[in-house]
GROMACS .gro file of C-alpha atoms in nm:
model
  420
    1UNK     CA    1 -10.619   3.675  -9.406
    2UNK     CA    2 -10.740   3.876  -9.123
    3UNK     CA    3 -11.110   4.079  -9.044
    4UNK     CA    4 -11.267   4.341  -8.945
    5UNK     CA    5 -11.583   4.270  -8.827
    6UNK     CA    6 -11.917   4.514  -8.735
    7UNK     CA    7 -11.982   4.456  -8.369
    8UNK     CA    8 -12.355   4.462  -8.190
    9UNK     CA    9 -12.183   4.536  -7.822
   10UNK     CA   10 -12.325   4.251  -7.690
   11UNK     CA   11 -12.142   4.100  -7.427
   12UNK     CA   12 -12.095   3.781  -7.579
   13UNK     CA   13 -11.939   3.830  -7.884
   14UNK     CA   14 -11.597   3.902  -7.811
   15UNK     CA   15 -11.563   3.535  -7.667
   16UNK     CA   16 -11.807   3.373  -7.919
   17UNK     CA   17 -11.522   3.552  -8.195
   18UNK     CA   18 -11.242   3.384  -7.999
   19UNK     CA   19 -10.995   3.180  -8.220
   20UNK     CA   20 -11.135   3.356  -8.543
   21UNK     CA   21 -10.879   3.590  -8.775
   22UNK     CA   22 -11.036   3.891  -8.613
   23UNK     CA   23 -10.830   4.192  -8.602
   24UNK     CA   24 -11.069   4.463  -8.517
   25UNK     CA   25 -11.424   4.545  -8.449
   26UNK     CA   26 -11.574   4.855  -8.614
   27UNK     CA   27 -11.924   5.032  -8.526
   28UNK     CA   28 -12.018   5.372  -8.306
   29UNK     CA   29 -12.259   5.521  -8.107
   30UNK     CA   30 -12.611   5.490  -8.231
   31UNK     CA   31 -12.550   5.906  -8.285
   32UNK     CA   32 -12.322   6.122  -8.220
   33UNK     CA   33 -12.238   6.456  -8.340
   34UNK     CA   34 -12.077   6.382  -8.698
   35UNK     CA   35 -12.341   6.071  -8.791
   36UNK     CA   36 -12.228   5.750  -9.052
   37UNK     CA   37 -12.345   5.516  -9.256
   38UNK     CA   38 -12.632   5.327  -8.989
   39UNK     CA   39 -12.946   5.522  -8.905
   40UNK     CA   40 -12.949   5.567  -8.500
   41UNK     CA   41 -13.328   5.357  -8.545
   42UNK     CA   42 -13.093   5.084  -8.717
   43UNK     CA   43 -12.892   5.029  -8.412
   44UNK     CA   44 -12.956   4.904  -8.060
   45UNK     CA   45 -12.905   5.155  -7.756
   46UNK     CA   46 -12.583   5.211  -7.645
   47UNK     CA   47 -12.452   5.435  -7.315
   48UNK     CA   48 -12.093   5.622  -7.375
   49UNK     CA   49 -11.969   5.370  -7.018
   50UNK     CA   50 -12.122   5.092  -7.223
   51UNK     CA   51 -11.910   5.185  -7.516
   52UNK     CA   52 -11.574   5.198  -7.340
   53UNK     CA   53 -11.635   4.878  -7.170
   54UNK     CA   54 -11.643   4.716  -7.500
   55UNK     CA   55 -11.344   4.871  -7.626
   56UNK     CA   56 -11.137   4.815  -7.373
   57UNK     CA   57 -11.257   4.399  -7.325
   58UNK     CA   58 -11.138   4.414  -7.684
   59UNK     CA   59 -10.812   4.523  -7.645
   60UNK     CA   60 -10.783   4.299  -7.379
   61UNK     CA   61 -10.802   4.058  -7.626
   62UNK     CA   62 -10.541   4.163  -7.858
   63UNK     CA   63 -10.847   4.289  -8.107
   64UNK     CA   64 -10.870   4.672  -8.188
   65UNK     CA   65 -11.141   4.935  -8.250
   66UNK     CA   66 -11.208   5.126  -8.512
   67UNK     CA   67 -11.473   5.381  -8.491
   68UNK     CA   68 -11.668   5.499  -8.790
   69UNK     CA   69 -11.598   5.892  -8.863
   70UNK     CA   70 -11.771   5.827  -9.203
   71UNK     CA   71 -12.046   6.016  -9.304
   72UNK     CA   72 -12.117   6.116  -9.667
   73UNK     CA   73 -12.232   6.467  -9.551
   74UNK     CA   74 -12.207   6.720  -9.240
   75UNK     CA   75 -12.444   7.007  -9.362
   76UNK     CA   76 -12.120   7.213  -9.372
   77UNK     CA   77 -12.078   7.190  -9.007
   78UNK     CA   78 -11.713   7.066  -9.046
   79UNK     CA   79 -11.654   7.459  -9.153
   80UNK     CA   80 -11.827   7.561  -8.815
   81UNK     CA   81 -11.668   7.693  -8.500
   82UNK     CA   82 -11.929   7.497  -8.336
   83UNK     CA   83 -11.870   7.190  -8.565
   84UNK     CA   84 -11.528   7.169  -8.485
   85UNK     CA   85 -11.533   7.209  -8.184
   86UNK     CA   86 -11.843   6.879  -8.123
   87UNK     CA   87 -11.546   6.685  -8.366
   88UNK     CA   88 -11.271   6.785  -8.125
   89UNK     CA   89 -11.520   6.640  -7.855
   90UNK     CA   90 -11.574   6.325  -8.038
   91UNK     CA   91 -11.215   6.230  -8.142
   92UNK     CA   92 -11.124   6.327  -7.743
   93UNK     CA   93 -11.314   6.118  -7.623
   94UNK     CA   94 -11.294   5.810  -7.839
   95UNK     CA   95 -10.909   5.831  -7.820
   96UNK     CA   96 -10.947   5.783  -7.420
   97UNK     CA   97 -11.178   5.496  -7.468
   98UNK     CA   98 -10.892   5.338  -7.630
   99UNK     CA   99 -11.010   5.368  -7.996
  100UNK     CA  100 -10.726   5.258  -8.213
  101UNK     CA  101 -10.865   5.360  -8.574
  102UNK     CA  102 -11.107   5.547  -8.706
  103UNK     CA  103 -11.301   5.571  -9.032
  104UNK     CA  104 -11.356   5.879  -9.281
  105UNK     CA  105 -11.526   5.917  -9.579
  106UNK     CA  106 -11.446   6.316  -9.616
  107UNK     CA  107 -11.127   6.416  -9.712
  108UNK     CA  108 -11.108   6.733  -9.515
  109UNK     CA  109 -11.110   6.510  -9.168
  110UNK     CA  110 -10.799   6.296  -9.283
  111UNK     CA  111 -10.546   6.569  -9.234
  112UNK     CA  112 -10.769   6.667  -8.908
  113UNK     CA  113 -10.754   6.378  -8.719
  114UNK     CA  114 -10.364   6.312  -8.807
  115UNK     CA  115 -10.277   6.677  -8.674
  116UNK     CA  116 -10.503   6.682  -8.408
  117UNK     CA  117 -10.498   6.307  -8.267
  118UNK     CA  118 -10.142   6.127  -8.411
  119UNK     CA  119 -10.244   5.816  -8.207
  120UNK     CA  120 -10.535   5.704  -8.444
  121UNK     CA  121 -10.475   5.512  -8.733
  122UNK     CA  122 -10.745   5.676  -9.015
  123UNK     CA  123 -10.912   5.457  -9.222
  124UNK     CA  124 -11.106   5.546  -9.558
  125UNK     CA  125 -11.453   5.398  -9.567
  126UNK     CA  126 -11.666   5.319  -9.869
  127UNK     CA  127 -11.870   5.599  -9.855
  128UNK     CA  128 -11.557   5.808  -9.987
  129UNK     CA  129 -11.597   5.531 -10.296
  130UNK     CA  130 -11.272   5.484 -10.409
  131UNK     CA  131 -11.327   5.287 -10.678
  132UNK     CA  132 -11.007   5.371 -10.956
  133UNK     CA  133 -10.646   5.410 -10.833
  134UNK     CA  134 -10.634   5.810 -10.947
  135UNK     CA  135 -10.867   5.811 -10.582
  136UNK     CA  136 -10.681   5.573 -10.386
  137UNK     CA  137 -10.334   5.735 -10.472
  138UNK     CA  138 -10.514   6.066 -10.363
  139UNK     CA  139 -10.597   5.890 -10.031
  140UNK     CA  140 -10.239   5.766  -9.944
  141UNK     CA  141 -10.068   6.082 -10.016
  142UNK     CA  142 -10.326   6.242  -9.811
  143UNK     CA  143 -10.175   5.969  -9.523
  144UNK     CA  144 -10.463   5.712  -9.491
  145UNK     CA  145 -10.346   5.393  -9.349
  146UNK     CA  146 -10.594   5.201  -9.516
  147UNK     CA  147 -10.888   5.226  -9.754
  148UNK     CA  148 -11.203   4.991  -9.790
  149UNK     CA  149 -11.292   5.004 -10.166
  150UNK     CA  150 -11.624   5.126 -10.308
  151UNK     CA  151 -11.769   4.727 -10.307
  152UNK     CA  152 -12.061   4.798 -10.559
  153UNK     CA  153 -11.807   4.902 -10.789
  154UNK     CA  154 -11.518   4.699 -10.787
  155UNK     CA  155 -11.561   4.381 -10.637
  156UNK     CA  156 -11.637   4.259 -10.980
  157UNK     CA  157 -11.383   4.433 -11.156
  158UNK     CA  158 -11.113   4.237 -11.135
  159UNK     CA  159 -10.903   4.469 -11.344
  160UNK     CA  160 -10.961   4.748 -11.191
  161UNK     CA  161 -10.883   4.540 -10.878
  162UNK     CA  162 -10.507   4.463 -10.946
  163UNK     CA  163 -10.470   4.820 -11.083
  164UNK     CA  164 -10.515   4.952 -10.767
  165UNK     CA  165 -10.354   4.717 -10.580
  166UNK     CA  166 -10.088   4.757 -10.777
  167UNK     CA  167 -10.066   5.129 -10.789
  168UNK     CA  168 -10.087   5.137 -10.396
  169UNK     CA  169  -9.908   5.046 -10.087
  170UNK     CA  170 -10.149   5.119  -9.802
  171UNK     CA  171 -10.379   4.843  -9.697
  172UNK     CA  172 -10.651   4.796  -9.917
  173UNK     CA  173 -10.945   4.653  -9.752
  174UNK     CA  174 -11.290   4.448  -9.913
  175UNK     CA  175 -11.641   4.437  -9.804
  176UNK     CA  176 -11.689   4.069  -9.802
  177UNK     CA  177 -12.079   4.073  -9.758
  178UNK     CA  178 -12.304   4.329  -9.889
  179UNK     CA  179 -12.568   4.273 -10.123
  180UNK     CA  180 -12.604   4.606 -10.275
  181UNK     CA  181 -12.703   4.613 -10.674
  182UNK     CA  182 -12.339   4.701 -10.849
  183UNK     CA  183 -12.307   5.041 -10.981
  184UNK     CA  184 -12.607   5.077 -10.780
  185UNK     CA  185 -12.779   5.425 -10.889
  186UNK     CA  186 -12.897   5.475 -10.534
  187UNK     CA  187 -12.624   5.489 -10.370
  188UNK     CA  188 -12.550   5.828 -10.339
  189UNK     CA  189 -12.858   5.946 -10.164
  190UNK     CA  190 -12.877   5.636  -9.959
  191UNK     CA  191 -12.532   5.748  -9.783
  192UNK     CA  192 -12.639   6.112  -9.703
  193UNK     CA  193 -12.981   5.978  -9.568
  194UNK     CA  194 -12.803   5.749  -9.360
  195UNK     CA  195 -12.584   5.997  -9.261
  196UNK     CA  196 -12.797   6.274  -9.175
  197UNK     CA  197 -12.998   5.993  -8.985
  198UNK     CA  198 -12.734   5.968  -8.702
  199UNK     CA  199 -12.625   6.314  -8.640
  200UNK     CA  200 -12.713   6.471  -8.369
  201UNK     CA  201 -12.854   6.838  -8.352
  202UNK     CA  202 -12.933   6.718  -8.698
  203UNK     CA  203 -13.300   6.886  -8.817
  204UNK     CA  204 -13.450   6.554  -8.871
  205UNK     CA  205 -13.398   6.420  -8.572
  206UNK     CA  206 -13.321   6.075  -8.668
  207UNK     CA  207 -13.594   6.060  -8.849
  208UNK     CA  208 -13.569   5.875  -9.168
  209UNK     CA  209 -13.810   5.675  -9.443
  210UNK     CA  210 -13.544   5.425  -9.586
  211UNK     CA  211 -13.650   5.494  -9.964
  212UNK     CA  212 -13.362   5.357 -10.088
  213UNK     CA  213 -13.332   5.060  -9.888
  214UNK     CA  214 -13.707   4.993 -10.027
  215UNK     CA  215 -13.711   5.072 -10.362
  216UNK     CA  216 -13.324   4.844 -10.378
  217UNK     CA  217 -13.599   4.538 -10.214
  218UNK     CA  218 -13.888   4.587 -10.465
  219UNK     CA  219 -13.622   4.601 -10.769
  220UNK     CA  220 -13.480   4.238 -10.692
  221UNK     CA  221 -13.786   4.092 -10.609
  222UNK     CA  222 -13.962   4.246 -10.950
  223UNK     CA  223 -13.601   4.056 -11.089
  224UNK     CA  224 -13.464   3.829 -10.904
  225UNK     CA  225 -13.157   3.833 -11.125
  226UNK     CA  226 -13.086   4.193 -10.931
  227UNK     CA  227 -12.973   3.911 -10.602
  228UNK     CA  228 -12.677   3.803 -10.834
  229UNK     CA  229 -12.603   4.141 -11.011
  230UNK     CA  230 -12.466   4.228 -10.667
  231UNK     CA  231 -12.071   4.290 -10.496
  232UNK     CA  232 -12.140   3.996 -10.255
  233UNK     CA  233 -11.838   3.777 -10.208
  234UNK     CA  234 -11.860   3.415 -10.158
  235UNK     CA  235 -11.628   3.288  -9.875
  236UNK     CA  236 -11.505   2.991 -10.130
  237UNK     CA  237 -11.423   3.279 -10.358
  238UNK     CA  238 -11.214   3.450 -10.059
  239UNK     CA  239 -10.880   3.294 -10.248
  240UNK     CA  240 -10.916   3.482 -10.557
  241UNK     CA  241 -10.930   3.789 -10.411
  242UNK     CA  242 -10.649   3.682 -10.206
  243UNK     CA  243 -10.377   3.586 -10.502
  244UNK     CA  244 -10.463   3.955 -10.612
  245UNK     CA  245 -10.314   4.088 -10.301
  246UNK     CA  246 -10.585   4.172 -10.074
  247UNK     CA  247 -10.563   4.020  -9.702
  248UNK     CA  248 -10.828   4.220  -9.531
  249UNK     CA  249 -11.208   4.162  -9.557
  250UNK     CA  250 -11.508   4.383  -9.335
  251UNK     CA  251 -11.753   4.161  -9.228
  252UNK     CA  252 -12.112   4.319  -9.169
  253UNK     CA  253 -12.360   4.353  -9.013
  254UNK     CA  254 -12.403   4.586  -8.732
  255UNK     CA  255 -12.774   4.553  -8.633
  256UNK     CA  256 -12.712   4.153  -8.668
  257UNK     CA  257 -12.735   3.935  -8.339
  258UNK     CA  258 -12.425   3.790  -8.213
  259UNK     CA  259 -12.506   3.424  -8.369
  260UNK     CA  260 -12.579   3.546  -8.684
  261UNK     CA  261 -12.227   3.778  -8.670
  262UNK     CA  262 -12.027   3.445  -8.581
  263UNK     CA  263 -12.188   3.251  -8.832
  264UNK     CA  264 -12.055   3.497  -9.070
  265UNK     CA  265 -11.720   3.508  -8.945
  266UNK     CA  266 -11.706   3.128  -8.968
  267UNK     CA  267 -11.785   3.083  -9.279
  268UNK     CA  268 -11.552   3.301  -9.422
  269UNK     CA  269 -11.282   3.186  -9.181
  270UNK     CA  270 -11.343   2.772  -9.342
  271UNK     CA  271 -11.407   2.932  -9.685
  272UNK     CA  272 -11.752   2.720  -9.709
  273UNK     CA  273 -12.090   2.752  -9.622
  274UNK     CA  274 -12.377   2.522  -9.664
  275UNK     CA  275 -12.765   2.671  -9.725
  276UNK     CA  276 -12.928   2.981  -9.804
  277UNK     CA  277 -12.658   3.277  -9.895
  278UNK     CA  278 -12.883   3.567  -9.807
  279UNK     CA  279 -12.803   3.448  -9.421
  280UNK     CA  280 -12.458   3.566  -9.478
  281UNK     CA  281 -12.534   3.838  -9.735
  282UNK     CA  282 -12.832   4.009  -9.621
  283UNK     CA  283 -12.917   4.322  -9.426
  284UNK     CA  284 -13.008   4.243  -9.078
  285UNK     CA  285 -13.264   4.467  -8.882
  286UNK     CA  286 -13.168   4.566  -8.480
  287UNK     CA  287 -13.437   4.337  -8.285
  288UNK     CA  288 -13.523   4.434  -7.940
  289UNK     CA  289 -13.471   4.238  -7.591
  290UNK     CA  290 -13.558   3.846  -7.623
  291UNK     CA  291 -13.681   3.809  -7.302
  292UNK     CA  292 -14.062   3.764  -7.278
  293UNK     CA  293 -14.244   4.043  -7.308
  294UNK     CA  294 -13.995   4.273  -7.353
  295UNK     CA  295 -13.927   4.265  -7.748
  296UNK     CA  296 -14.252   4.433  -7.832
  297UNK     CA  297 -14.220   4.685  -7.529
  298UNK     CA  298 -13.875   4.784  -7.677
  299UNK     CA  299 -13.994   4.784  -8.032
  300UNK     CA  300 -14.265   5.036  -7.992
  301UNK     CA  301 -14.062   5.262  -7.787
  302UNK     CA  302 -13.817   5.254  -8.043
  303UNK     CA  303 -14.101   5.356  -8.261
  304UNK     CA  304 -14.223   5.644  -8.112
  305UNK     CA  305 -13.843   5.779  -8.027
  306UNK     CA  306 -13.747   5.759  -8.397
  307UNK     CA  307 -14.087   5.747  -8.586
  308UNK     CA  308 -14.386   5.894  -8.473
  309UNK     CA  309 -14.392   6.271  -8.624
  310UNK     CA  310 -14.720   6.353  -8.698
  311UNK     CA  311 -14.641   6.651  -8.770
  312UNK     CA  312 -14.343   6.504  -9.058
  313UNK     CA  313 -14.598   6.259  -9.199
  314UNK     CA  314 -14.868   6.092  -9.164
  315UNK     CA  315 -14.904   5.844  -8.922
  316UNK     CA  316 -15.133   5.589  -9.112
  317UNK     CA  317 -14.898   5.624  -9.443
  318UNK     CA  318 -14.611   5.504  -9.165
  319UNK     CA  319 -14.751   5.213  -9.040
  320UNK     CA  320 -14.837   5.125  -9.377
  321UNK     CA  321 -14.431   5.141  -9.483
  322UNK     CA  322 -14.323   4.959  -9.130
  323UNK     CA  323 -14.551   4.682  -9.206
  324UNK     CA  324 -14.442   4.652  -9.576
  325UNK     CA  325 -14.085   4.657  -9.383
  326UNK     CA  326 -14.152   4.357  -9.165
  327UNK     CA  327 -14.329   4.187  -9.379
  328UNK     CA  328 -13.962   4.220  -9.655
  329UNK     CA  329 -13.765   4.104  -9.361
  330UNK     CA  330 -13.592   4.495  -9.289
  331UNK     CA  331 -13.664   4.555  -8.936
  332UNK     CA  332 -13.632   4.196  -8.789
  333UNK     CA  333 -13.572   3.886  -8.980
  334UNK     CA  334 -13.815   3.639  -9.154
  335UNK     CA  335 -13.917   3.308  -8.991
  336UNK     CA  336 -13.896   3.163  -9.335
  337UNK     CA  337 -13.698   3.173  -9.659
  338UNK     CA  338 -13.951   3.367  -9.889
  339UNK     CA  339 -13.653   3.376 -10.108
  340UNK     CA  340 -13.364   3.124 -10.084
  341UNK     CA  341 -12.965   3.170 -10.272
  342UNK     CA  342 -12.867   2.793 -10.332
  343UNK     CA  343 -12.468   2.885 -10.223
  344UNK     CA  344 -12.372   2.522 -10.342
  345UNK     CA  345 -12.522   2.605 -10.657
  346UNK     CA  346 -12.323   2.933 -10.744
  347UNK     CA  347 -12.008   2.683 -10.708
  348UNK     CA  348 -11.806   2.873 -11.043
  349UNK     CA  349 -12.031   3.191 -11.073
  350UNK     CA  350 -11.774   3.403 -10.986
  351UNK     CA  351 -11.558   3.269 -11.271
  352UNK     CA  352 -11.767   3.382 -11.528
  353UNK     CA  353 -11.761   3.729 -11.436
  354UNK     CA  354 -11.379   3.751 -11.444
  355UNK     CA  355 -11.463   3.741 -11.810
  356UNK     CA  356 -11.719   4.012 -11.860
  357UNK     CA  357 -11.648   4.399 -11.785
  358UNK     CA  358 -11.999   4.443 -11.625
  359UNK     CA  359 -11.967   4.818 -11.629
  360UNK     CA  360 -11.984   4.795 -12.027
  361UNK     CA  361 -12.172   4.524 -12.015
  362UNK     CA  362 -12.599   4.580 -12.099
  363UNK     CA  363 -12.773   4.328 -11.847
  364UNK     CA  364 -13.036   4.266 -12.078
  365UNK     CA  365 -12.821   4.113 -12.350
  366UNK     CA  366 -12.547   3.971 -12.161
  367UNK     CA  367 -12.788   3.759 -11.974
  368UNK     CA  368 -12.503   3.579 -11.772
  369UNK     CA  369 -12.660   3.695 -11.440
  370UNK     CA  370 -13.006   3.582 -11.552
  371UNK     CA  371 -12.883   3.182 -11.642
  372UNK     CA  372 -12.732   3.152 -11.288
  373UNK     CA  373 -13.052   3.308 -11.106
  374UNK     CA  374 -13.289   3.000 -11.304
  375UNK     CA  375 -13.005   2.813 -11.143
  376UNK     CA  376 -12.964   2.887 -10.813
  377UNK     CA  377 -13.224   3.143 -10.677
  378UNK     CA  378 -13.586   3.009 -10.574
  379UNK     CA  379 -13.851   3.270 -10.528
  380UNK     CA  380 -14.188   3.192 -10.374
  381UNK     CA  381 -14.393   3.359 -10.618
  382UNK     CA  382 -14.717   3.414 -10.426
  383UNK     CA  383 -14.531   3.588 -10.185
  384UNK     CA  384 -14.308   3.818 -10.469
  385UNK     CA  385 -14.667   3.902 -10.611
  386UNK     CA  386 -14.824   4.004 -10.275
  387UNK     CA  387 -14.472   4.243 -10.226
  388UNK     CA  388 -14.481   4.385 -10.553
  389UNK     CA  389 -14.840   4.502 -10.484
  390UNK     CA  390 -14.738   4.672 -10.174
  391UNK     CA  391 -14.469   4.840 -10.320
  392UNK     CA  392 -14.651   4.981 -10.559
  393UNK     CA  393 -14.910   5.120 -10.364
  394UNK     CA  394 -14.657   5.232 -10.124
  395UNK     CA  395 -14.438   5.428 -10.376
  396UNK     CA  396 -14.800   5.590 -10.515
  397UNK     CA  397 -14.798   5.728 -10.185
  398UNK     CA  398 -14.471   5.862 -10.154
  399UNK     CA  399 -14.468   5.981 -10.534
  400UNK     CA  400 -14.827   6.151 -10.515
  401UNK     CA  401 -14.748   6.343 -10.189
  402UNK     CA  402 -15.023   6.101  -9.991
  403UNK     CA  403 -14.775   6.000  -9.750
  404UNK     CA  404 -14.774   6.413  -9.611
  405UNK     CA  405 -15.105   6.489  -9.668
  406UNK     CA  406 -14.936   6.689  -9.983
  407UNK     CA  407 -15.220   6.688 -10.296
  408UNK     CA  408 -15.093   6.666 -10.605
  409UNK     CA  409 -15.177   6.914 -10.894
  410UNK     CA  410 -15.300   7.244 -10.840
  411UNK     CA  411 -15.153   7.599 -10.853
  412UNK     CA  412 -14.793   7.498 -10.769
  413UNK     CA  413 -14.624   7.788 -10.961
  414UNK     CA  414 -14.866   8.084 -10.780
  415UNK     CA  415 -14.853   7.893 -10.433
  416UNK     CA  416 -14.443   7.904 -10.474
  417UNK     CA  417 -14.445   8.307 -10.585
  418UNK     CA  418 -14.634   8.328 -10.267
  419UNK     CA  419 -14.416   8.153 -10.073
  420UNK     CA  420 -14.708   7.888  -9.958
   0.00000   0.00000   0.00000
């Protein structure tokens, strides 16, 4: 059993991960010119010298680095003279940092990057969702080294599982601990969001409302079964997933502090954790300097870098959604347990599901997910009520076009012939 685990760049982690099964750390700059699958406002700061410290301290160590390629969308510019040429940049320069791997999720950069840079391992990420083995046999021939399967799709399908690892001889790598909704509808936008969110040159300019991330929130709090109808991995369910052949688990999350990183690791190192699951599971906002004083300095700058467009949308309508975020635990996290996973109580979920094919499966009548949550998930409801009223009146804004100062109604058909 061995890890690959999202690093922060703090300079403590790399000994705080010492004696752990880590293999490699994975992350990137907060942008760069081909973006992936972290908004830059997701991530802390980061200086190119501060980058190749941290690589190199970690092959010091024996651990690798694999840097994420792995965006579900350039805007074409791969087909660019000047797109090529910022990827020939990028791969240059992470290659003399001492990168060992790095991660695509577009199939055109595989046979790129193995040309062009023989020295890097490539690595298929998630957002290429593999998820059958006609996709990961593509992969191989194509010459990936290793693939990390589409979790929201197959961590539950145990069939599918050993049909791919069957059919394959690359390493096939799981996402121990997401918390995504399986066959999650969303997912496709939320990647090229995220995506466009970190390129650079990129029209947005990092700017990004995180509708996905939101409406994925509101949807298990309005049903709090949606926590367990999830790709999550337990780390006492780690064995399972071993006996079917796979040795290598990713371990997120990049915007995490480095206690809350090794916490994770642990866990899934002893194959046990006591308390709240969502503390391993979760997503985990980027929180600024601790030292006094300088948190809420560092927050609002990050703020007004990333977020203040009053020209994009309106500013009130913003501080409406960041306060709904911090208030859902999505920026920085909760100092209490509004909603709380009883791990010791999902002792045997995961046996259950071997038995149902959730993809034919209708939630609603199978109602397997639903027994377990009366189980094991407590929800304060005072606090789900007050949520599910922001939501809502945060969505009305969005959907109505308040959010941009946008009425609507009206003449939208004449306005468009006009061009207005």
């Amino acid at each position: 059993m061995r890890f690959s685990v999202a690093t922060n760049f703090q300079p403590d982690l790399l000994d705080a991960l010492e004696g752990y099964p880590v293999y490699e750390l994975f992350g990137k700059l907060p942008s760069d010119s081909v973006g992936g699958g972290r908004a830059s406002f997701m991530l802390a700061p980061l200086s190119a010298r501060e980058f190749e410290r941290h690589v190199r301290d970690a092959a010091r160590r024996g651990i690798g680095f694999n840097y994420l390629i792995n965006p579900a969308c350039l805007d074409n510019a791969e087909f660019t003279r000047k797109g090529q040429a910022a990827l020939e940049r990028l791969l240059g320069f992470v290659e003399e940092c001492g990168v060992s791997s790095v991660t695509v999720s577009l199939p055109f950069l595989l046979p790129i990057i193995k040309r062009r840079h023989p020295g890097l391992r490539v690595r298929v990420g998630v957002y290429a969702r593999v998820d059958n083995v006609a996709k990961a046999r593509f992969w191989e021939e194509m010459g990936a080294d290793c693939i990390t399967l589409e979790s929201i799709a197959v961590n539950r399908a145990f069939r599918m599982l050993q049909a791919i690892r069957r059919a394959v001889k690359l390493e096939l790598q799981l996402i121990a601990n997401s918390n995504c909704l399986i066959f999650c509808p969303l997912s496709g936008q939320h990647m090229v969001n995220l995506s466009h969110a970190s390129q650079q040159g990129h029209q947005s300019r990092g700017f990004m409302i995180d509708y996905c991330a939101l409406r994925c929130s509101c949807e298990k709090l309005r049903d709090p079964s949606n926590f367990l109808r999830s790709e999550f991995i337990r780390p006492e369910d780690l064995g399972i997933y071993r006996e079917m052949g796979f040795q290598s688990f990713k371990i997120l999350e990049r915007g995490a502090p480095t206690e809350v990183l090794v916490a994770r690791v642990k866990a899934y190192a002893e194959g046990r954790f006591e308390g709240n699951l969502l503390d391993l599971i979760q997503p985990y906002g980027y929180k600024g300097p601790t030292k006094a004083g300088q948190g809420r300095v560092a927050e609002l700058s990050r703020f007004l870098r990333y977020f203040f467009r009053p020209g994009t949308v309106k500013t009130r309508g913003l501080l409406r959604l960041k306060a709904l975020a911090e208030k859902r635990g999505l920026i920085s996290p909760l100092e209490w347990d509004p909603v709380y996973l009883d791990n010791r109580e999902l002792d045997g979920f995961l046996e259950g599901i071997k038995e149902i094919d959730c993809r034919e499966a209708d939630c609603g009548e199978c109602g397997y997910c639903a027994s377990w949550t009366r189980k094991a998930v407590r929800v304060d409801e005072p606090y789900r009520e007050e949520m599910l009223r922001l939501y809502q009146d945060v969505f009305n804004d969005m959907y109505t076009g308040t959010l941009w100062g946008v009425a609507g109604g009206g003449n939208h058909e004449r306005n468009y012939r006009l061009g207005q």
